[in-house]
Backbone as a ProteinNet text record, in pm:
[ID]
protein_1_A
[PRIMARY]
MYRIAMLLVFLGIAFAQTVGIQLSLGLTWDQPADLQVVQESYPDTTVKNAQFVGRDLEWFPYYDVRLWYGAEAGWRYELELIHQKIFFDHAEENGDIFNQFRVTDGFNYVFLNVAYAFDAGVRLVPRVGFGVIVPHPETVVRGKEWGIDGDARYYHFGGFGGQVAVGLEAPRLIGPKAEGKFTLAYSRLNIADGYAEGWFKTFHTLFGLGYP
[TERTIARY]
-1022.7	-879.1	-849.5	-928.7	-912.6	-935.2	-1041.5	-1071.8	-961.2	-905.1	-795.4	-674.4	-645.7	-532.9	-555	-678.6	-707.3	-696.6	-742.7	-732.5	-586.2	-502.3	-360.1	-295.1	-334.4	-282.7	-325.3	-453.4	-504	-431.8	-412.7	-344.2	-198.7	-137.6	0.6	12.5	-81.5	-81.6	-104	-200.8	-232.7	-113.1	-45.2	67.1	190.3	192.6	304.5	292.7	174.5	154	206.5	235.3	285.5	232.5	256.2	216.9	342.7	354	471.8	434.6	532.4	514.8	639.1	619.9	730.6	707.2	811.8	807.4	916.9	883	979.9	964.4	1075.5	1076.6	1101.6	1078.1	1095.3	1110	1136.6	1147	1052.3	998	899.7	939.5	892.8	908.7	771	707.1	572.1	578.1	490.4	482.4	381.6	399.4	305.6	162.1	68	-73.7	-156.1	-258.1	-357.6	-470.1	-495.2	-598.2	-716.8	-834.5	-957.6	-1006.5	-1017.1	-1056.1	-1198.6	-1287.2	-1427.3	-1450.8	-1486.5	-1503	-1620.1	-1706.2	-1826.3	-1791.5	-1867.5	-1854.5	-1740	-1671.7	-1562.4	-1583.1	-1534.3	-1542.6	-1451.7	-1493.2	-1407.4	-1273.1	-1165.6	-1031.1	-943.4	-861.7	-763.8	-625.2	-565.5	-426.7	-340.6	-272.5	-200.8	-61.7	-30.6	102.9	145.5	58.4	93.4	203.4	307.7	420.1	420.5	435.4	437.8	572.1	608.5	725.6	680.1	760.6	718.2	769.9	887.9	952.2	947.3	992	966.3	1033.9	1147.2	1221.5	1191.4	1109.9	1066.9	962	954.8	859	716.3	622.3	631.6	670.2	770	824.2	730	758.8	695.1	722	617	638.1	541.3	575.8	496.2	488.5	368.5	346.4	269.7	320.8	255.7	245.7	127.1	102.4	70.8	128	98.7	74.1	-2.6	-30.6	-1.3	69.2	99	229.5	305.5	428.5	548.9	653.4	777.2	829.6	815.7	844.5	717.7	648	520.6	421.9	292.8	188.5	168.4	141	109.5	-9.4	-83.7	-197.7	-173.7	-183.8	-128.4	-228.8	-211.4	-278.6	-168.7	-175	-65.4	-118	-48.1	-74.1	49.5	31.4	138	102.7	188.1	169.3	259.8	203.1	274.6	231.9	318.3	284.5	304.8	224.2	243.8	233.3	325.3	328.5	331.7	237	236.7	358.7	427.7	547.7	524.4	478.1	451.9	365.6	318.2	235.3	261.8	226.9	243.9	139.3	15.5	-92.6	-179.7	-223.3	-323.2	-277.6	-149.5	-102.2	-117.7	-141.9	-152.8	-279.8	-377.2	-496.6	-466.5	-353.4	-314.3	-224.5	-281	-199.4	-124.2	-187.8	-124.5	-200.3	-126	-191.1	-98.5	-134.8	-51	-137.1	-82.7	-150.2	-45.4	-32.3	80.4	49.2	-76.6	-113.3	-142.9	-108.1	-109.8	-197.7	-134.9	-206.5	-198	-285.6	-269.8	-337	-260	-313.8	-339.9	-453.3	-482	-507.5	-412.3	-414.3	-435	-504.9	-503	-416.9	-314.1	-216.7	-218.5	-173.2	-134.5	12.5	93.4	237.2	282.2	396.8	458	606.9	656.9	797.3	875	970.5	1060.8	1185.2	1214.9	1326.7	1450	1548.1	1672.9	1789.5	1790	1888.1	1837.7	1824.9	1752.5	1616.6	1510.3	1376	1339.7	1289.4	1234.6	1083.1	1018.8	875.5	802.4	750.4	660.8	522.3	454.6	320	237.1	106.1	10.3	-93.4	-149.6	-247.1	-348.6	-460.9	-569.6	-635.2	-678.2	-742.4	-793.9	-803.3	-864	-759.9	-793.3	-710.7	-783.4	-711.1	-766.9	-675.9	-703.5	-615.4	-656.8	-564.4	-588.6	-530.4	-605.2	-551.7	-555.1	-455.7	-456.8	-430.1	-533.5	-523.1	-573.8	-520.3	-573.8	-584.2	-706.8	-731.4	-811.4	-752.6	-812.3	-842.7	-753	-765.6	-857.2	-918.6	-1011.7	-943.5	-946.4	-874.8	-964.2	-901.7	-970.7	-868.1	-901.3	-814.3	-718.2	-705.2	-613.1	-519.5	-389.9	-290.2	-310.4	-319.4	-335.4	-479.1	-575.4	-715.7	-776.5	-814	-861	-992.6	-1065.8	-1193.5	-1175.6	-1054.9	-1034	-985.5	-974.4	-955.5	-1085	-1072.3	-1192.3	-1159.1	-1262.7	-1245.5	-1207.7	-1095.7	-1045	-1037.1	-1088.1	-1084.4	-1019.1	-978.6	-923.2	-785.7	-705.3	-572.2	-521.2	-406.3	-344.1	-193.3	-125.7	19.8	72.6	192.5	275.1	409.3	470	591.9	675.7	805	897.6	985.1	990.1	1069.9	1179.9	1281.1	1389.1	1392.3	1405.6	1406.4	1522.8	1590.9	1690.9	1618.8	1633.9	1558.9	1619.4	1592.8	1637.1	1517.6	1539.3	1430.3	1381	1474.6	1445.2	1547.2	1504.2	1598.2	1565.2	1665.2	1642.3	1556.3	1481.6	1394.9	1418.4	1404.6	1409	1299.1	1244.3	1133	1125.1	1087.9	1050.2	905	830	688.3	643.2	532.9	465	319.7	269.3	128.7	56.6	-68.6	-155.5	-289.5	-336.6	-462.7	-541.8	-673.8	-760.6	-824.6	-790.3	-831.4	-899.4	-998.4	-1065.5	-1028.6	-965.2	-921	-1011.9	-1064.6	-1152.3	-1076.7	-1139.5	-1092.1	-1211.8	-1190.5	-1302.1	-1402.2	-1526.8	-1636.9	-1616.6	-1547.5	-1531.7	-1429.4	-1362.5	-1266.2	-1169	-1057.4	-960.5	-939.7	-943.6	-930.5	-843.2	-784	-700.1	-628.7	-543.6	-462.6	-331	-297.4	-172.6	-84.5	35.7	128.1	260.1	308	426.6	513.8	644.1	743.3	795.2	813.7	856.3	978	1070.2	1178.9	1173.7	1171.4	1153.2	1269.2	1303.2	1403	1351.9	1359.5	1308.9	1348.9	1272.6	1293.9	1165.6	1181.8	1064.5	1084.7	973.6	973.3	864	886.6	1019.8	1099.2
4302.8	4278.1	4127.4	4056.1	3912	3840.6	3884.4	3821.3	3845.6	3963	3995	3906.3	3887.7	3804.2	3659.3	3608.7	3471.2	3456.6	3559.1	3555	3550.6	3629.1	3630	3495	3432.3	3299.2	3198.7	3203.8	3112.1	3130.9	3255.3	3281.8	3236.4	3255.3	3210.2	3060	2985.5	2839.4	2798.9	2864.9	2831.3	2854.2	2968.6	2999.1	2914.6	2857.4	2769.8	2633	2599.6	2471.9	2480	2362.8	2358.5	2234.2	2223.8	2107.5	2044.4	1914.6	1844.2	1729.7	1682.2	1567.1	1480.3	1349.6	1254.6	1146.4	1114	1011.8	909.9	780.1	677.8	555.1	482.2	345.7	254.5	124	37.8	-108.4	-185.8	-331	-389.9	-508.7	-570.7	-714	-758.6	-896.5	-944.6	-1025	-1074	-1196.5	-1199.9	-1312.5	-1415.1	-1544.1	-1646.4	-1616.1	-1655.4	-1628.6	-1752.2	-1779.7	-1881.4	-1813	-1860.9	-1800.9	-1895.2	-1843.8	-1918.1	-1888.8	-1993.6	-1978.1	-2029.9	-1943.1	-1977.5	-1958.4	-2067.3	-2063.5	-2152.8	-2099.2	-2170.3	-2307.1	-2408.7	-2546.6	-2623.9	-2563.3	-2630.7	-2617	-2714.2	-2699.1	-2586.6	-2522.2	-2418.6	-2481.7	-2409.4	-2464.4	-2363.8	-2413.5	-2329.4	-2356.7	-2253.1	-2261.5	-2225	-2326.7	-2310.3	-2251.5	-2151.7	-2090.5	-2049.5	-1976.6	-1923.4	-1819	-1832.8	-1740.8	-1653.7	-1522.9	-1427.7	-1355.7	-1310.1	-1224.7	-1096.4	-989.4	-858.7	-817.9	-867.8	-823.1	-670.5	-607.9	-465.5	-373.2	-414.2	-327.1	-354.1	-457.4	-479.8	-376.3	-345.5	-245.4	-298.2	-224.7	-94.7	-111.8	-38.8	-70.5	-32	-90.5	-48.2	101	175.2	315.9	357.1	468.7	524.9	675.7	730.7	875.7	919.3	1024.2	1070.9	1222.8	1274	1416.8	1439.6	1545.1	1571.1	1719.6	1743.5	1879.8	1883.2	1987.5	1999.8	2071.8	2024.6	2091.5	2010.6	2082	2012.2	1937.3	1995.8	1928.9	1937.8	1825.6	1824.6	1731.6	1756	1668.1	1689.3	1577.8	1581.3	1489.9	1526.7	1448.1	1417.8	1289	1245.8	1165.2	1174.9	1087.7	1013.3	879.3	800.1	692.4	676.4	567.6	478.8	349.1	250.9	158.1	155.9	67.4	-53.2	-160.1	-284.2	-387.3	-483.6	-593.7	-725.1	-826	-958.1	-1063.8	-1161	-1273.5	-1401.7	-1489.6	-1619	-1699.4	-1757.6	-1836.4	-1985.2	-2017.2	-2156.6	-2159.2	-2278.8	-2295.2	-2431.4	-2443.2	-2570.5	-2670.8	-2624	-2712.4	-2639.8	-2713.6	-2670.4	-2557	-2529.8	-2424.7	-2458.1	-2587.5	-2626.4	-2574	-2523.8	-2467.5	-2331.7	-2270.6	-2141.5	-2164.6	-2158.9	-2159.2	-2027.4	-1920.5	-1788	-1709.8	-1646.2	-1563.4	-1445.6	-1330.8	-1212.3	-1087.9	-984.3	-854	-751.2	-730.7	-653.8	-506.3	-472.8	-331.2	-272.8	-347.2	-291.3	-364.1	-409.6	-438.9	-306.5	-213.9	-72.1	-39.3	25	76.8	226.5	272.4	416.2	442.2	511.5	528.4	674.2	694.5	819.6	795.6	878.5	859.3	975.8	946.6	1048.5	1024.3	1130.5	1118.3	1231.3	1208.3	1313.1	1315.4	1434	1450.3	1506.3	1427.1	1471.8	1530.3	1655.8	1724	1715.8	1635.7	1623.6	1626.6	1725.1	1729.8	1652.3	1521	1436.5	1406.6	1427	1408.9	1260.4	1220.2	1086.2	1098.3	1021.5	1039.8	905.7	870.5	754.8	791.3	690.7	714.4	587.7	607.5	498.2	539.4	438.6	469.7	359	394.3	299.3	339.2	238.2	271.8	149.7	162.7	60.9	2.2	-115.9	-183.3	-177.4	-139.2	-135.3	-220.5	-351	-438.6	-448.8	-498.7	-529.3	-667.5	-775.4	-909.9	-951.2	-1032	-1102.2	-1248.4	-1331.3	-1466.5	-1571	-1691.3	-1811.1	-1916.3	-1946.8	-2040.6	-2157.1	-2276.5	-2398.6	-2381.4	-2313.7	-2295	-2183	-2111.9	-2003.9	-1869.1	-1783.7	-1656.5	-1542.5	-1450.8	-1327.6	-1215.9	-1102	-985.5	-980	-862.1	-838.1	-726.8	-752.9	-654.8	-524	-413.3	-281.7	-239.3	-326.8	-293.4	-240.5	-112.8	-47.2	-105.4	-180.2	-236.1	-339.2	-390.1	-496.7	-446.6	-314.5	-261.5	-282.4	-313.6	-330.1	-304.6	-279.8	-266.6	-402	-406.2	-534.5	-552.3	-456.8	-473.9	-356.9	-381.6	-277.1	-318.6	-217.4	-245.4	-132.2	-157.4	-55.8	-67.7	30.5	29.2	94	51.4	123	144.1	261	294.6	391.9	393.2	490.4	541.1	674.7	734.1	823.3	845.1	939.6	1040.9	1169.5	1276.1	1370.7	1407.1	1513.7	1646.7	1740	1866	1964	1939.4	2027.4	2062.7	2159.4	2197.8	2076.9	2003.3	1874.1	1776.7	1686	1602	1455.2	1369	1224.6	1176.6	1070.8	1010.1	860	797.5	652.4	611.4	491.8	449.2	297.8	246.4	107.1	99.5	6.8	-2.8	-147.7	-172.2	-300.8	-275.9	-347.9	-335.1	-466.3	-453.5	-567.9	-539.2	-634.8	-613.6	-743.2	-731	-844	-810.8	-888.7	-851.7	-968.5	-934.5	-1029.8	-992.9	-1087.6	-1065.9	-1143.1	-1075.6	-1140.1	-1240.6	-1354.9	-1453.2	-1491.1	-1571.8	-1615.3	-1695.2	-1651.6	-1720.7	-1729.2	-1631.9	-1636.5	-1538.2	-1577.1	-1488	-1570	-1506.3	-1559.8	-1452.2	-1490.6	-1390.5	-1441.7	-1345.4	-1379.8	-1257.9	-1282.6	-1177.9	-1166.2	-1043.7	-1016.4	-930.1	-979.6	-913.3	-889.2	-764.2	-728.5	-630	-652.6	-555	-477.9	-346.7	-259.3	-177.9	-155	-59.6	39	170	272.5	372.3	424.4	528.7	628.1	757.5	855.2	996.9	1091	1232.2	1296.2	1408.7	1480.7	1630.1	1700.9	1847.9	1887.2	1970.6	2027.6	1929
2215.5	2216.5	2225.3	2306.9	2322.2	2189.8	2117.6	1989.3	1887.7	1888.7	1797	1827.8	1957.1	1997	1953	1971.2	1930.7	1778.9	1705.4	1559.6	1516	1582.2	1547.9	1577.7	1688.1	1721	1615.1	1577.3	1475.6	1342.4	1300.7	1174.1	1181.9	1298.7	1314.5	1299.3	1358.9	1346.2	1201.3	1134.3	995.9	904.6	919.1	831.8	865	985.6	1021.4	955.5	904.4	837.4	694.1	639.4	502.8	434.9	306.2	226.8	170.9	182	133.5	42.6	-33.8	-121	-112.8	-116.5	-112.7	-218.4	-293.1	-397.9	-368.3	-370	-333.9	-422.2	-436.8	-486.6	-368	-386.6	-270.4	-303.6	-199.3	-204.3	-100.8	-130.3	-41.4	-8.8	109.2	153.7	198.9	114.1	142	231.8	331	422.8	370.8	405.7	357.7	400.4	313.1	338.2	304.4	384.5	351.3	274.1	152.6	67.8	54.9	83.2	62.4	-79.2	-160.2	-300.4	-317.6	-361	-386.8	-535.8	-605.2	-749.9	-788.8	-873	-914.9	-974.1	-936	-986.1	-921.9	-823.6	-754.2	-603.9	-524.8	-379.1	-331.8	-223.7	-165.1	-125.6	-155.6	-139.1	-66.2	26.9	94.5	35.8	-18.5	-63.5	57	111.9	239.1	216.3	300	298.8	158.6	90.7	-40.8	-24.7	-105.4	-99.2	-224.5	-203.2	-313.5	-317.3	-437.1	-454.7	-521.9	-505.2	-553.1	-688.6	-728.4	-853.3	-861.3	-753.3	-731.2	-831.2	-887	-977.2	-1124.2	-1151.8	-1289.2	-1327	-1457.1	-1502.6	-1493.1	-1438.8	-1378.9	-1233.3	-1182.8	-1050	-936.2	-820.2	-695.1	-675.3	-632.8	-598.7	-489	-425.6	-317.6	-337.9	-330.3	-340.5	-216.8	-150.5	-27.4	-29.6	-5.1	14.9	161.7	219	359.1	383.4	488.7	535.1	683.8	727.3	869.5	890.9	988.8	1027.9	980.9	939.2	906.3	1028.4	1146	1273.2	1357.8	1370.2	1441.8	1373	1397	1344.8	1195.1	1126.9	984.6	956.3	850.8	805.1	657.1	620.9	493.9	411.3	280.1	183.4	109.5	108.4	54	-40.8	-153.6	-248.4	-253.6	-228.1	-240.2	-355.5	-457.8	-572.7	-554.1	-499.7	-475.1	-579.3	-609.3	-699.2	-624.1	-659	-600.4	-709.7	-704.5	-796.3	-713.4	-738	-667.7	-708.9	-608.2	-634.3	-606.8	-487.6	-454.3	-328.6	-293.4	-173.3	-111.9	14.4	85.2	40.7	16	-28.9	-130.7	-232.6	-331.4	-421.2	-425.3	-514.5	-660.8	-692.3	-832.7	-898.8	-821.5	-885.7	-948.6	-911.7	-968.2	-1090.3	-1208.3	-1329.4	-1343.8	-1299.3	-1289.6	-1184	-1095.3	-993.6	-966	-1018.2	-1001.9	-1001.5	-940	-933.1	-975.6	-1107.2	-1159.7	-1181.8	-1206.5	-1215.9	-1078.9	-978.5	-845.2	-746.2	-637.2	-513.1	-437.7	-478.5	-444.3	-311.8	-223.9	-98.6	-114.5	-66.1	-54.4	93.8	158.5	303.8	342.9	453.8	528.2	651.3	668.6	776.8	874.6	994.4	1091.8	1124.7	1120.4	1145.6	1236.9	1301.3	1382.8	1352.3	1313.3	1277.2	1395.9	1446.1	1551.6	1486.1	1515.7	1451	1540.6	1497	1571.7	1473.1	1387.1	1279	1159.6	1174.9	1079.8	1141.7	1064.2	1120	1126.6	1241.6	1262.5	1258.4	1167.4	1143.1	1154.2	1272.4	1280.7	1228	1169.5	1116	1125.5	1132.9	1123	1019.5	951.3	848.1	831.5	771.6	745.4	614.9	536.6	410.5	337.4	205.6	121.4	26.3	-26.5	-124.8	-259.2	-364.1	-500.3	-588.8	-600.8	-677.2	-824.5	-904.9	-1046.3	-1073.4	-1039.4	-1058.9	-1206.6	-1243.6	-1372.1	-1338.5	-1341.1	-1287.3	-1386.6	-1371.8	-1436.7	-1327.3	-1288.1	-1178.3	-1234.2	-1223.3	-1278.9	-1427.8	-1495.7	-1639.7	-1682.6	-1587.7	-1620.3	-1600.3	-1701.8	-1700.7	-1650.8	-1580.4	-1537.7	-1530.7	-1592.9	-1586.7	-1703.1	-1762.5	-1873.2	-1830.9	-1835.9	-1794.3	-1870.4	-1794.6	-1855.1	-1879	-1857.1	-1879.9	-1749.8	-1749.4	-1626.5	-1575.5	-1657	-1612.8	-1501.7	-1483.8	-1386.6	-1250.2	-1231.8	-1096.9	-1018.2	-891.1	-810.1	-663.8	-583.8	-439.4	-382.8	-308.2	-263.1	-113.4	-34.9	109.4	180.4	304.4	390.6	441.3	474.1	526	613.1	674	758.1	751.1	808.5	810.1	937.8	975.3	1071.4	1003	1023.2	949.9	1031.2	1000	1056.1	942.8	926.6	821.4	875.2	791.4	817.9	704.6	739.2	640	664.4	557.4	564.7	549.3	645.3	640.7	539.9	413.1	305.9	220.1	126.5	38.1	-40.2	-101.8	-162.5	-106.5	-21.9	50.4	39.6	67.1	62.4	178.3	150.4	251.1	251.2	367.1	380.7	477.4	456.4	540.9	545.7	661.1	675.6	719.2	662.3	697.9	694.1	765.2	764.2	729.8	630	592	618	655.2	680.8	615	534.2	463.4	458.5	469.8	437.6	304	202	67.3	-2.7	-85.3	-173.2	-316.9	-387.5	-524.3	-619	-718.6	-813.9	-900.2	-925	-1021.7	-1108.4	-1210.2	-1295	-1212.2	-1212.5	-1144.6	-993.4	-935.7	-791.4	-739.8	-631	-566.4	-481.9	-448.6	-352.1	-246.7	-119.6	-14.4	98.3	170.8	284.2	338.5	438.6	499.4	425.2	386.7	316.7	407.9	435.7	529.2	457.5	460.8	383.2	459.6	455.4	500.2	379.3	395.5	286.4	329.8	237.6	254.8	139.2	170.6	68.8	73.3	-45.7	-59	-163.5	-132.1	-227.1	-193.7	-249.3	-229.2	-182.4	-111.8	-64	-65.1	-70.4	-60.5	37.8	136.8	167.9	251.9
[MASK]
++++++++++++++++++++++++++++++++++++++++++++++++++++++++++++++++++++++++++++++++++++++++++++++++++++++++++++++++++++++++++++++++++++++++++++++++++++++++++++++++++++++++++++++++++++++++++++++++++++++++++++++++++++

């Protein structure tokens, strides 16, 4: 009888879980970064306070896709893809070595998250996540080109990152979602005959739809 009761409890918990999906567009605010540039035949160089912009609404726009398993109100376990773009704008020192420095096919985050949804009419959902960076740089550094826009061969493993975020959800079958998040990554981006690496810090604001 005890085993039957435990089985019923387990089945009840299992059937109480659900699978959800959320799709969002967003805007980003990139914080200044010091980039260490290592390139064959040149001395190692630090590009001080490099400033990037996202051009988030230009094609192909910034987007976020998240799949989750768990409770509509309660714990959730998530797989998330963030497609962010970065374009070098200016730097305090040594920015002139960048003839072009952009990551337009994605400074892509792939995160595993843990979240908890508090149900108070509108759901409040804080989350934390950790994962990898998969960038696609298209750069010209000191006149040397690396990466062709749209060519999948130039995706590469670029390091590790994490996020903290807070979302709001309307509890409907298909409802609007809003979220603010902060991402932090240490990434190495390939360039011709070398790499550029540093800490990338970004604030994000997202708006989208989700089911359920």
